[in-house]
Tab-separated table of C-alpha atoms in Angstrom:
chain	number	residue	atom	x	y	z
A	1	MET	CA	-56.120	-59.303	38.021
A	2	SER	CA	-56.144	-55.815	39.192
A	3	SER	CA	-52.289	-54.671	38.673
A	4	ALA	CA	-52.159	-54.073	42.768
A	5	HIS	CA	-51.860	-57.851	42.880
A	6	ARG	CA	-49.496	-58.744	40.680
A	7	PHE	CA	-46.471	-56.837	41.849
A	8	ASP	CA	-43.924	-57.612	43.640
A	9	ARG	CA	-44.303	-55.417	47.172
A	10	GLY	CA	-41.255	-55.539	48.687
A	11	HIS	CA	-39.310	-55.110	45.401
A	12	THR	CA	-41.306	-51.468	44.582
A	13	ASP	CA	-40.958	-50.954	49.186
A	14	ASP	CA	-37.315	-50.969	48.350
A	15	LEU	CA	-37.402	-48.675	45.403
A	16	LEU	CA	-39.175	-45.871	47.316
A	17	THR	CA	-36.379	-46.549	50.153
A	18	PHE	CA	-34.084	-46.037	47.901
A	19	LEU	CA	-35.170	-42.706	46.293
A	20	ALA	CA	-35.834	-41.177	49.678
A	21	ALA	CA	-32.568	-42.101	50.636
A	22	SER	CA	-30.702	-40.764	47.414
A	23	PRO	CA	-31.671	-37.329	47.021
A	24	SER	CA	-28.456	-36.804	44.834
A	25	PRO	CA	-26.112	-38.502	42.521
A	26	TYR	CA	-23.419	-38.650	45.529
A	27	HIS	CA	-26.283	-40.548	47.338
A	28	ALA	CA	-27.624	-43.135	44.989
A	29	VAL	CA	-24.065	-44.218	44.154
A	30	ALA	CA	-23.124	-44.612	48.389
A	31	ASN	CA	-26.546	-46.447	48.758
A	32	ALA	CA	-26.233	-48.850	45.874
A	33	ALA	CA	-22.373	-49.232	46.780
A	34	ASP	CA	-23.923	-50.060	50.371
A	35	ARG	CA	-26.324	-53.133	48.973
A	36	LEU	CA	-23.052	-54.822	47.081
A	37	GLU	CA	-21.308	-54.308	50.245
A	38	LYS	CA	-23.715	-56.344	51.803
A	39	ALA	CA	-24.330	-58.823	49.069
A	40	GLY	CA	-20.106	-59.495	49.304
A	41	PHE	CA	-18.749	-56.924	46.752
A	42	ARG	CA	-15.599	-55.387	47.835
A	43	GLN	CA	-14.516	-51.898	46.524
A	44	VAL	CA	-11.342	-51.255	44.631
A	45	ALA	CA	-9.625	-48.264	44.895
A	46	GLU	CA	-8.415	-46.759	41.040
A	47	THR	CA	-5.004	-45.757	42.078
A	48	ASP	CA	-4.211	-49.372	43.447
A	49	ALA	CA	-3.418	-52.731	41.253
A	50	TRP	CA	-5.821	-54.793	40.617
A	51	ASP	CA	-5.722	-58.393	40.729
A	52	ALA	CA	-7.572	-61.468	38.960
A	53	THR	CA	-9.793	-62.916	42.178
A	54	THR	CA	-12.891	-63.567	41.041
A	55	GLY	CA	-16.132	-62.231	42.784
A	56	GLY	CA	-17.620	-58.786	42.930
A	57	LYS	CA	-16.146	-55.340	42.905
A	58	TYR	CA	-17.236	-51.863	42.207
A	59	VAL	CA	-15.620	-48.485	41.704
A	60	THR	CA	-17.012	-45.140	42.278
A	61	ARG	CA	-15.969	-41.364	41.237
A	62	GLY	CA	-18.028	-38.777	42.102
A	63	GLY	CA	-21.806	-39.825	40.699
A	64	ALA	CA	-21.062	-42.788	39.292
A	65	ILE	CA	-20.469	-46.250	39.836
A	66	ILE	CA	-19.139	-49.515	38.105
A	67	ALA	CA	-19.784	-52.969	39.663
A	68	TRP	CA	-18.715	-56.379	38.053
A	69	TYR	CA	-18.572	-59.882	39.228
A	70	VAL	CA	-16.414	-62.545	38.047
A	71	PRO	CA	-17.558	-65.983	38.379
A	72	GLU	CA	-15.308	-68.492	38.862
A	73	GLY	CA	-13.755	-70.055	35.195
A	74	ALA	CA	-14.411	-66.291	33.792
A	75	THR	CA	-11.096	-66.034	31.268
A	76	PRO	CA	-9.267	-62.634	30.012
A	77	ALA	CA	-11.950	-62.932	26.679
A	78	SER	CA	-14.994	-63.691	28.315
A	79	PRO	CA	-17.412	-60.523	27.289
A	80	PHE	CA	-19.182	-58.552	29.693
A	81	ARG	CA	-23.166	-58.093	30.131
A	82	ILE	CA	-23.905	-54.488	31.194
A	83	VAL	CA	-26.549	-52.757	32.258
A	84	GLY	CA	-26.397	-49.391	31.985
A	85	ALA	CA	-27.797	-46.119	33.287
A	86	HIS	CA	-27.349	-43.011	34.894
A	87	THR	CA	-27.593	-41.237	38.405
A	88	ASP	CA	-28.365	-37.724	37.850
A	89	SER	CA	-31.985	-36.101	37.616
A	90	PRO	CA	-32.964	-32.370	36.061
A	91	ASN	CA	-32.852	-29.956	39.617
A	92	LEU	CA	-31.901	-26.265	41.011
A	93	ARG	CA	-28.199	-26.677	41.789
A	94	VAL	CA	-26.512	-24.353	44.135
A	95	LYS	CA	-24.053	-21.761	42.509
A	96	PRO	CA	-20.694	-20.956	43.577
A	97	LEU	CA	-21.567	-17.446	45.627
A	98	PRO	CA	-25.119	-18.232	46.782
A	99	ASP	CA	-25.781	-16.098	49.386
A	100	THR	CA	-28.467	-13.338	47.778
A	101	GLY	CA	-31.794	-11.919	48.266
A	102	ALA	CA	-33.967	-8.879	47.573
A	103	ALA	CA	-36.981	-7.317	49.013
A	104	GLY	CA	-36.391	-8.440	52.435
A	105	TRP	CA	-35.951	-12.168	51.753
A	106	ARG	CA	-32.598	-14.182	51.966
A	107	GLN	CA	-32.594	-16.336	48.621
A	108	VAL	CA	-29.956	-18.978	47.126
A	109	ALA	CA	-28.828	-18.418	44.450
A	110	VAL	CA	-29.275	-21.553	42.013
A	111	GLU	CA	-28.231	-23.073	38.812
A	112	LEU	CA	-30.423	-25.109	36.764
A	113	TYR	CA	-29.302	-28.498	36.015
A	114	GLY	CA	-30.772	-30.760	32.694
A	115	GLY	CA	-33.880	-30.311	30.931
A	116	THR	CA	-35.604	-29.384	34.107
A	117	LEU	CA	-39.362	-28.481	33.913
A	118	LEU	CA	-39.393	-24.995	36.222
A	119	ASN	CA	-42.748	-25.037	37.549
A	120	THR	CA	-43.024	-28.445	39.011
A	121	TRP	CA	-40.562	-26.661	41.318
A	122	LEU	CA	-42.623	-24.057	42.808
A	123	ASP	CA	-44.492	-23.951	45.949
A	124	ARG	CA	-42.743	-27.337	46.671
A	125	ASP	CA	-40.819	-27.512	50.222
A	126	LEU	CA	-37.424	-28.381	49.338
A	127	GLY	CA	-34.112	-29.994	51.102
A	128	LEU	CA	-30.406	-29.651	50.067
A	129	SER	CA	-28.604	-32.225	49.437
A	130	GLY	CA	-25.353	-33.480	47.926
A	131	ARG	CA	-22.346	-33.621	48.904
A	132	ILE	CA	-19.125	-30.747	50.352
A	133	THR	CA	-15.546	-30.881	49.970
A	134	LEU	CA	-13.141	-30.361	52.679
A	135	ARG	CA	-9.528	-28.833	52.812
A	136	ASP	CA	-7.849	-31.935	52.638
A	137	GLY	CA	-9.780	-33.650	50.118
A	138	SER	CA	-11.902	-35.608	51.598
A	139	HIS	CA	-16.009	-35.576	50.764
A	140	ARG	CA	-18.761	-35.484	53.266
A	141	LEU	CA	-22.500	-36.466	51.864
A	142	VAL	CA	-25.047	-33.407	52.835
A	143	ASN	CA	-28.834	-33.967	53.377
A	144	VAL	CA	-31.253	-31.214	54.895
A	145	ASP	CA	-34.284	-33.512	53.939
A	146	ARG	CA	-36.659	-31.221	55.743
A	147	PRO	CA	-38.967	-27.642	54.740
A	148	LEU	CA	-35.938	-25.448	53.806
A	149	LEU	CA	-36.253	-23.360	50.851
A	150	ARG	CA	-39.116	-22.768	48.099
A	151	VAL	CA	-39.265	-21.063	45.308
A	152	PRO	CA	-42.586	-19.388	46.117
A	153	GLN	CA	-45.077	-18.561	42.498
A	154	LEU	CA	-46.715	-15.227	42.034
A	155	ALA	CA	-49.473	-14.834	43.564
A	156	ILE	CA	-52.440	-14.819	40.406
A	157	HIS	CA	-53.822	-11.082	41.589
A	158	LEU	CA	-50.714	-10.298	40.025
A	159	ASP	CA	-50.360	-12.325	36.735
A	160	ARG	CA	-54.108	-12.187	35.466
A	161	GLY	CA	-53.034	-13.778	32.754
A	162	VAL	CA	-51.717	-16.485	33.663
A	163	ASN	CA	-54.619	-19.011	33.440
A	164	SER	CA	-54.812	-17.469	29.925
A	165	ASP	CA	-51.687	-16.649	28.214
A	166	GLY	CA	-49.597	-19.954	30.161
A	167	LEU	CA	-47.448	-19.072	32.783
A	168	LYS	CA	-43.705	-17.956	31.662
A	169	LEU	CA	-40.552	-18.132	34.139
A	170	ASP	CA	-37.202	-16.069	33.648
A	171	LYS	CA	-34.685	-19.062	34.095
A	172	GLN	CA	-32.637	-16.095	36.060
A	173	ARG	CA	-35.017	-14.235	37.745
A	174	HIS	CA	-37.722	-16.295	39.131
A	175	MET	CA	-36.674	-19.527	40.249
A	176	THR	CA	-34.335	-18.080	43.117
A	177	PRO	CA	-35.788	-20.276	46.534
A	178	VAL	CA	-36.214	-18.380	49.358
A	179	TRP	CA	-35.319	-19.869	52.360
A	180	GLY	CA	-35.405	-16.618	55.659
A	181	LEU	CA	-35.691	-12.924	56.139
A	182	GLY	CA	-33.160	-9.861	56.566
A	183	GLU	CA	-30.433	-9.070	54.581
A	184	PRO	CA	-28.446	-11.760	53.019
A	185	ARG	CA	-24.564	-12.664	54.764
A	186	GLU	CA	-21.734	-13.740	52.401
A	187	GLY	CA	-21.071	-17.255	53.921
A	188	ASP	CA	-24.361	-17.405	55.471
A	189	LEU	CA	-25.593	-21.243	53.499
A	190	ILE	CA	-22.096	-22.872	53.891
A	191	ARG	CA	-21.720	-22.261	57.537
A	192	PHE	CA	-25.356	-23.763	58.008
A	193	VAL	CA	-24.390	-26.496	55.523
A	194	ALA	CA	-21.070	-27.161	57.828
A	195	GLU	CA	-22.836	-26.938	60.881
A	196	GLU	CA	-25.429	-30.019	59.699
A	197	THR	CA	-22.907	-32.006	58.669
A	198	GLY	CA	-20.874	-31.871	61.400
A	199	VAL	CA	-17.194	-29.474	60.453
A	200	ALA	CA	-15.789	-26.847	61.230
A	201	ALA	CA	-17.299	-24.215	58.181
A	202	GLU	CA	-13.182	-22.838	58.047
A	203	ASP	CA	-12.700	-26.180	56.887
A	204	VAL	CA	-14.717	-26.396	53.573
A	205	ALA	CA	-13.356	-25.771	50.234
A	206	GLY	CA	-15.485	-26.744	47.957
A	207	TRP	CA	-19.568	-27.692	47.359
A	208	ASP	CA	-21.588	-29.419	44.949
A	209	LEU	CA	-25.056	-28.963	46.186
A	210	MET	CA	-28.749	-29.122	44.610
A	211	VAL	CA	-32.474	-28.678	45.848
A	212	HIS	CA	-34.919	-31.709	46.438
A	213	SER	CA	-38.566	-32.296	47.421
A	214	VAL	CA	-38.618	-33.512	50.920
A	215	GLU	CA	-42.081	-34.885	49.998
A	216	ALA	CA	-42.149	-38.678	49.875
A	217	PRO	CA	-42.758	-41.300	47.040
A	218	ALA	CA	-45.619	-43.372	47.641
A	219	PHE	CA	-47.852	-45.533	45.872
A	220	LEU	CA	-50.949	-43.930	43.915
A	221	GLY	CA	-54.213	-44.474	43.172
A	222	ARG	CA	-56.973	-46.543	44.340
A	223	ASP	CA	-55.376	-49.748	43.602
A	224	ARG	CA	-52.601	-47.933	44.245
A	225	GLU	CA	-51.063	-48.855	40.963
A	226	LEU	CA	-49.094	-46.403	40.206
A	227	LEU	CA	-45.998	-44.988	41.877
A	228	ALA	CA	-45.024	-41.471	42.437
A	229	GLY	CA	-41.749	-40.522	43.456
A	230	PRO	CA	-38.694	-38.142	42.529
A	231	ARG	CA	-36.175	-38.999	40.692
A	232	LEU	CA	-37.546	-42.188	38.923
A	233	ASP	CA	-35.982	-40.247	36.288
A	234	ASN	CA	-33.465	-42.530	36.615
A	235	LEU	CA	-32.784	-43.821	40.205
A	236	LEU	CA	-35.177	-46.644	39.244
A	237	SER	CA	-33.061	-48.226	36.702
A	238	VAL	CA	-29.807	-47.956	39.505
A	239	HIS	CA	-32.050	-49.751	41.963
A	240	ALA	CA	-33.533	-52.518	39.267
A	241	GLY	CA	-29.727	-52.748	37.773
A	242	THR	CA	-28.586	-52.807	41.184
A	243	ALA	CA	-31.066	-56.014	42.491
A	244	ALA	CA	-30.351	-57.696	39.341
A	245	LEU	CA	-26.845	-57.547	39.505
A	246	ILE	CA	-26.494	-58.940	43.162
A	247	ALA	CA	-29.823	-61.900	42.295
A	248	ALA	CA	-26.786	-62.678	38.998
A	249	THR	CA	-24.405	-63.366	41.391
A	250	GLY	CA	-26.187	-66.041	42.732
A	251	SER	CA	-26.336	-68.217	39.304
A	252	GLU	CA	-23.779	-70.617	38.645
A	253	GLY	CA	-22.054	-71.125	35.703
A	254	LEU	CA	-22.190	-67.290	34.426
A	255	PRO	CA	-21.512	-67.518	30.479
A	256	TYR	CA	-20.669	-63.533	31.214
A	257	ILE	CA	-19.041	-61.064	33.789
A	258	PRO	CA	-22.516	-59.329	34.518
A	259	VAL	CA	-21.958	-55.123	35.081
A	260	LEU	CA	-23.547	-52.431	36.313
A	261	ALA	CA	-22.926	-49.048	35.110
A	262	ALA	CA	-24.555	-46.323	36.987
A	263	PHE	CA	-23.144	-42.991	35.169
A	264	ASP	CA	-23.312	-39.138	36.327
A	265	HIS	CA	-24.510	-35.861	34.018
A	266	GLU	CA	-26.531	-37.810	31.536
A	267	GLU	CA	-28.916	-35.146	31.917
A	268	ASN	CA	-26.653	-32.351	29.803
A	269	GLY	CA	-24.914	-34.530	27.806
A	270	SER	CA	-22.551	-37.298	29.644
A	271	GLN	CA	-19.246	-35.235	29.129
A	272	SER	CA	-17.316	-35.481	32.201
A	273	ASP	CA	-15.184	-37.751	33.564
A	274	THR	CA	-17.935	-39.697	35.326
A	275	GLY	CA	-20.484	-39.356	32.346
A	276	ALA	CA	-21.273	-41.680	29.712
A	277	GLU	CA	-18.633	-40.321	27.370
A	278	GLY	CA	-16.004	-40.045	29.872
A	279	PRO	CA	-13.270	-43.416	29.829
A	280	LEU	CA	-14.334	-45.071	33.102
A	281	LEU	CA	-16.440	-47.773	31.810
A	282	GLY	CA	-13.881	-48.441	29.302
A	283	ASN	CA	-10.999	-48.270	31.869
A	284	VAL	CA	-13.256	-50.892	34.102
A	285	LEU	CA	-13.550	-52.995	31.742
A	286	GLU	CA	-10.110	-53.474	29.982
A	287	ARG	CA	-8.885	-52.988	33.765
A	288	SER	CA	-10.198	-56.473	33.970
A	289	VAL	CA	-9.449	-57.820	31.596
A	290	PHE	CA	-5.926	-57.421	32.138
A	291	ALA	CA	-5.863	-58.388	36.085
A	292	ARG	CA	-6.930	-61.869	34.656
A	293	GLY	CA	-3.791	-61.553	32.472
A	294	GLY	CA	-5.216	-60.926	29.405
A	295	THR	CA	-3.526	-59.203	26.263
A	296	TYR	CA	-5.232	-56.634	24.015
A	297	GLU	CA	-6.353	-59.376	21.673
A	298	ASP	CA	-8.171	-60.488	24.778
A	299	LYS	CA	-10.161	-57.301	25.644
A	300	ALA	CA	-10.830	-57.350	21.717
A	301	ARG	CA	-12.192	-60.351	21.512
A	302	ALA	CA	-14.313	-59.492	25.116
A	303	PHE	CA	-15.310	-56.540	23.725
A	304	ALA	CA	-16.775	-58.070	20.774
A	305	GLY	CA	-18.910	-59.712	22.751
A	306	THR	CA	-20.055	-57.961	24.981
A	307	ILE	CA	-24.348	-55.927	24.871
A	308	CYS	CA	-24.983	-53.563	27.198
A	309	LEU	CA	-28.605	-52.550	27.828
A	310	SER	CA	-28.977	-48.999	28.720
A	311	SER	CA	-32.449	-48.550	30.653
A	312	ASP	CA	-33.477	-45.362	31.263
A	313	THR	CA	-37.642	-44.205	31.397
A	314	GLY	CA	-39.164	-43.898	28.342
A	315	HIS	CA	-42.676	-41.530	27.693
A	316	ALA	CA	-45.981	-43.111	28.361
A	317	VAL	CA	-48.662	-42.103	26.603
A	318	HIS	CA	-50.503	-38.806	28.224
A	319	PRO	CA	-54.020	-39.594	28.737
A	320	ASN	CA	-54.128	-35.557	27.572
A	321	TYR	CA	-52.385	-35.489	25.292
A	322	ALA	CA	-52.446	-38.409	23.328
A	323	GLU	CA	-51.209	-36.621	19.851
A	324	ARG	CA	-48.139	-36.072	20.988
A	325	HIS	CA	-47.176	-39.283	20.695
A	326	GLU	CA	-46.732	-42.103	17.780
A	327	PRO	CA	-50.430	-43.817	17.517
A	328	GLY	CA	-48.919	-47.139	16.081
A	329	HIS	CA	-46.925	-47.445	19.420
A	330	HIS	CA	-48.574	-46.790	22.519
A	331	PRO	CA	-46.598	-48.140	26.059
A	332	VAL	CA	-48.859	-48.529	29.073
A	333	PRO	CA	-47.920	-48.384	32.671
A	334	ASN	CA	-47.477	-51.437	34.191
A	335	GLY	CA	-47.033	-52.971	30.457
A	336	GLY	CA	-43.764	-53.897	31.171
A	337	PRO	CA	-40.326	-52.190	30.077
A	338	ILE	CA	-39.842	-50.583	27.051
A	339	LEU	CA	-37.612	-50.962	23.980
A	340	LYS	CA	-36.814	-47.850	22.673
A	341	VAL	CA	-36.124	-47.526	18.829
A	342	ASN	CA	-35.316	-44.094	16.973
A	343	VAL	CA	-33.835	-44.943	13.276
A	344	ASN	CA	-31.729	-42.080	13.607
A	345	GLN	CA	-29.723	-43.305	16.460
A	346	ARG	CA	-31.182	-41.124	19.414
A	347	TYR	CA	-31.450	-45.142	20.796
A	348	ALA	CA	-28.708	-47.577	20.487
A	349	THR	CA	-31.488	-50.545	18.586
A	350	ASP	CA	-31.080	-52.743	16.043
A	351	GLY	CA	-32.558	-55.713	14.914
A	352	SER	CA	-30.174	-57.740	16.734
A	353	GLY	CA	-30.904	-55.860	20.099
A	354	ARG	CA	-33.965	-56.849	19.665
A	355	ALA	CA	-33.733	-60.522	20.049
A	356	VAL	CA	-31.383	-60.246	22.849
A	357	PHE	CA	-34.045	-57.599	24.628
A	358	ALA	CA	-37.062	-60.164	23.698
A	359	ALA	CA	-35.093	-63.072	24.504
A	360	ALA	CA	-34.007	-61.127	28.694
A	361	CYS	CA	-37.904	-60.711	28.836
A	362	GLU	CA	-38.758	-64.266	27.154
A	363	ARG	CA	-37.089	-66.164	30.380
A	364	ALA	CA	-38.307	-63.616	32.800
A	365	GLY	CA	-41.746	-64.025	31.869
A	366	VAL	CA	-42.103	-60.394	31.905
A	367	PRO	CA	-43.879	-58.484	29.201
A	368	TRP	CA	-42.544	-56.118	26.977
A	369	GLN	CA	-43.676	-52.955	24.445
A	370	TYR	CA	-42.021	-50.836	22.201
A	371	PHE	CA	-41.528	-46.485	22.404
A	372	VAL	CA	-40.971	-44.721	19.216
A	373	SER	CA	-41.196	-41.074	18.838
A	374	ASN	CA	-43.919	-39.184	16.875
A	375	ASN	CA	-42.207	-38.452	13.437
A	376	SER	CA	-43.234	-34.800	14.520
A	377	MET	CA	-41.450	-34.598	17.384
A	378	PRO	CA	-37.651	-34.499	18.078
A	379	CYS	CA	-36.248	-37.785	20.053
A	380	GLY	CA	-34.694	-37.808	23.363
A	381	THR	CA	-31.698	-39.998	24.224
A	382	THR	CA	-29.726	-41.917	26.160
A	383	ILE	CA	-26.290	-43.027	27.677
A	384	GLY	CA	-27.145	-46.056	24.975
A	385	PRO	CA	-25.720	-44.233	21.351
A	386	ILE	CA	-22.750	-42.406	23.625
A	387	THR	CA	-21.820	-46.750	25.482
A	388	ALA	CA	-22.191	-48.283	21.811
A	389	ALA	CA	-20.034	-45.245	19.991
A	390	ARG	CA	-17.511	-44.786	22.674
A	391	HIS	CA	-16.249	-48.791	23.422
A	392	GLY	CA	-17.531	-50.643	19.785
A	393	ILE	CA	-20.114	-52.207	22.572
A	394	ALA	CA	-23.580	-53.558	21.105
A	395	THR	CA	-26.278	-51.588	23.078
A	396	VAL	CA	-29.967	-51.705	23.175
A	397	ASP	CA	-31.389	-49.135	24.897
A	398	ILE	CA	-34.790	-49.482	26.940
A	399	GLY	CA	-36.551	-48.461	30.442
A	400	VAL	CA	-39.835	-48.271	31.957
A	401	ALA	CA	-42.635	-45.493	30.448
A	402	CYS	CA	-43.834	-42.651	32.582
A	403	LEU	CA	-45.309	-39.759	32.558
A	404	SER	CA	-44.062	-36.064	33.664
A	405	MET	CA	-40.684	-37.259	32.571
A	406	HIS	CA	-38.104	-34.579	34.359
A	407	SER	CA	-40.444	-33.458	36.755
A	408	ALA	CA	-39.797	-32.464	40.152
A	409	ARG	CA	-42.304	-35.805	41.235
A	410	GLU	CA	-42.764	-38.424	37.999
A	411	LEU	CA	-45.317	-41.024	37.763
A	412	CYS	CA	-44.813	-44.695	36.786
A	413	GLY	CA	-46.630	-48.111	36.925
A	414	ALA	CA	-46.045	-49.959	39.849
A	415	ASP	CA	-45.802	-52.800	38.953
A	416	ASP	CA	-42.967	-51.537	36.314
A	417	PRO	CA	-39.852	-51.531	38.565
A	418	HIS	CA	-40.183	-55.144	39.557
A	419	LEU	CA	-40.706	-56.630	35.792
A	420	LEU	CA	-37.300	-54.416	34.227
A	421	ALA	CA	-35.022	-55.750	37.081
A	422	SER	CA	-36.593	-59.451	36.544
A	423	ALA	CA	-35.879	-58.263	32.667
A	424	LEU	CA	-32.798	-56.952	33.762
A	425	THR	CA	-31.186	-59.919	35.612
A	426	ALA	CA	-32.142	-63.136	32.951
A	427	PHE	CA	-29.739	-60.308	30.583
A	428	LEU	CA	-27.307	-60.178	32.915
A	429	GLU	CA	-27.590	-64.670	33.436
A	430	GLY	CA	-27.415	-64.705	30.079
């Protein structure tokens, strides 16, 4: 049967909406929170005292969100089942002094964020998104979702060897986008952003801004069996995890406390107050235990029984570079989620984790596949090993196989988002 007739069109259409509406980690958090609110979750402030009430709750901090559901009958020692993901993607981010230019062009100074595939940002219509911070400490989301900037590539007439010798980009000199003509004027970009956001420029005290491709995510291929879009790494998992958490709350007699933990800054090492290596997840889980009258002993028991599925994209076999992949393990699009294994602990999966993941997929009726790196190629990593080491929580690395990872526009199978969400739901339901 063609995969065009198998995947859940409603889920995948909803993912397209989520991707388009989430050009920055801050937007992804706001959109996930909105979905949780509609499902009956309520936001709790980290600065408030927490209570022992049951139901869905969540906290947000910058580009991170932690949400959990306390079922009826939960005890202080009830273990958690966690879906981990991250909200950030490699891109170009605006520098503190953004107004620059040369040769009659007005440009925006940017810094490279994460392991960016530089060439994918060339000759692409770019918008501007993120957040601004006002003098009173409040934040406003920014989303200029129209062609505003462009990183123009040098014409082939001025780089005759580009196709034979390869494209060579200097990160400092060649990645500065243009956004107009004339001499740069100090404060120009922030004045523009303030006007777009409906605030006074003099009230803007700080900003966390980045560029994004304004091309909409879309189905691809003759049978529309593929999905092309920005930020699949890793908003695909954030979306699936949010859907799975909401679905799990409808189950009776949950033996675990289901949790979604979506962190920021995974793409540059997770070392921040909103990253997986920070204390945010541990603080939330501990406070949940203590709010239900638990002790340190209860917390230790709860953590000992907790399992985390760290969900992030992985590599499908590239048809033009098949030799770069492990020859005995060839994950393909629409083959179901992947179990990521690396004995050097770049992924946290072990045999026990494999059993947990396989059982969830079996309950959901979802196929799954292995991902292992070629021994001659370095292996990437995820929040999985960090979560396991930071909190002493059993962790399993999984995800969806895709092509063009870290590109401004990535590619995966159109079945896989729903298959992943189904497996995550079965895992959270226990």
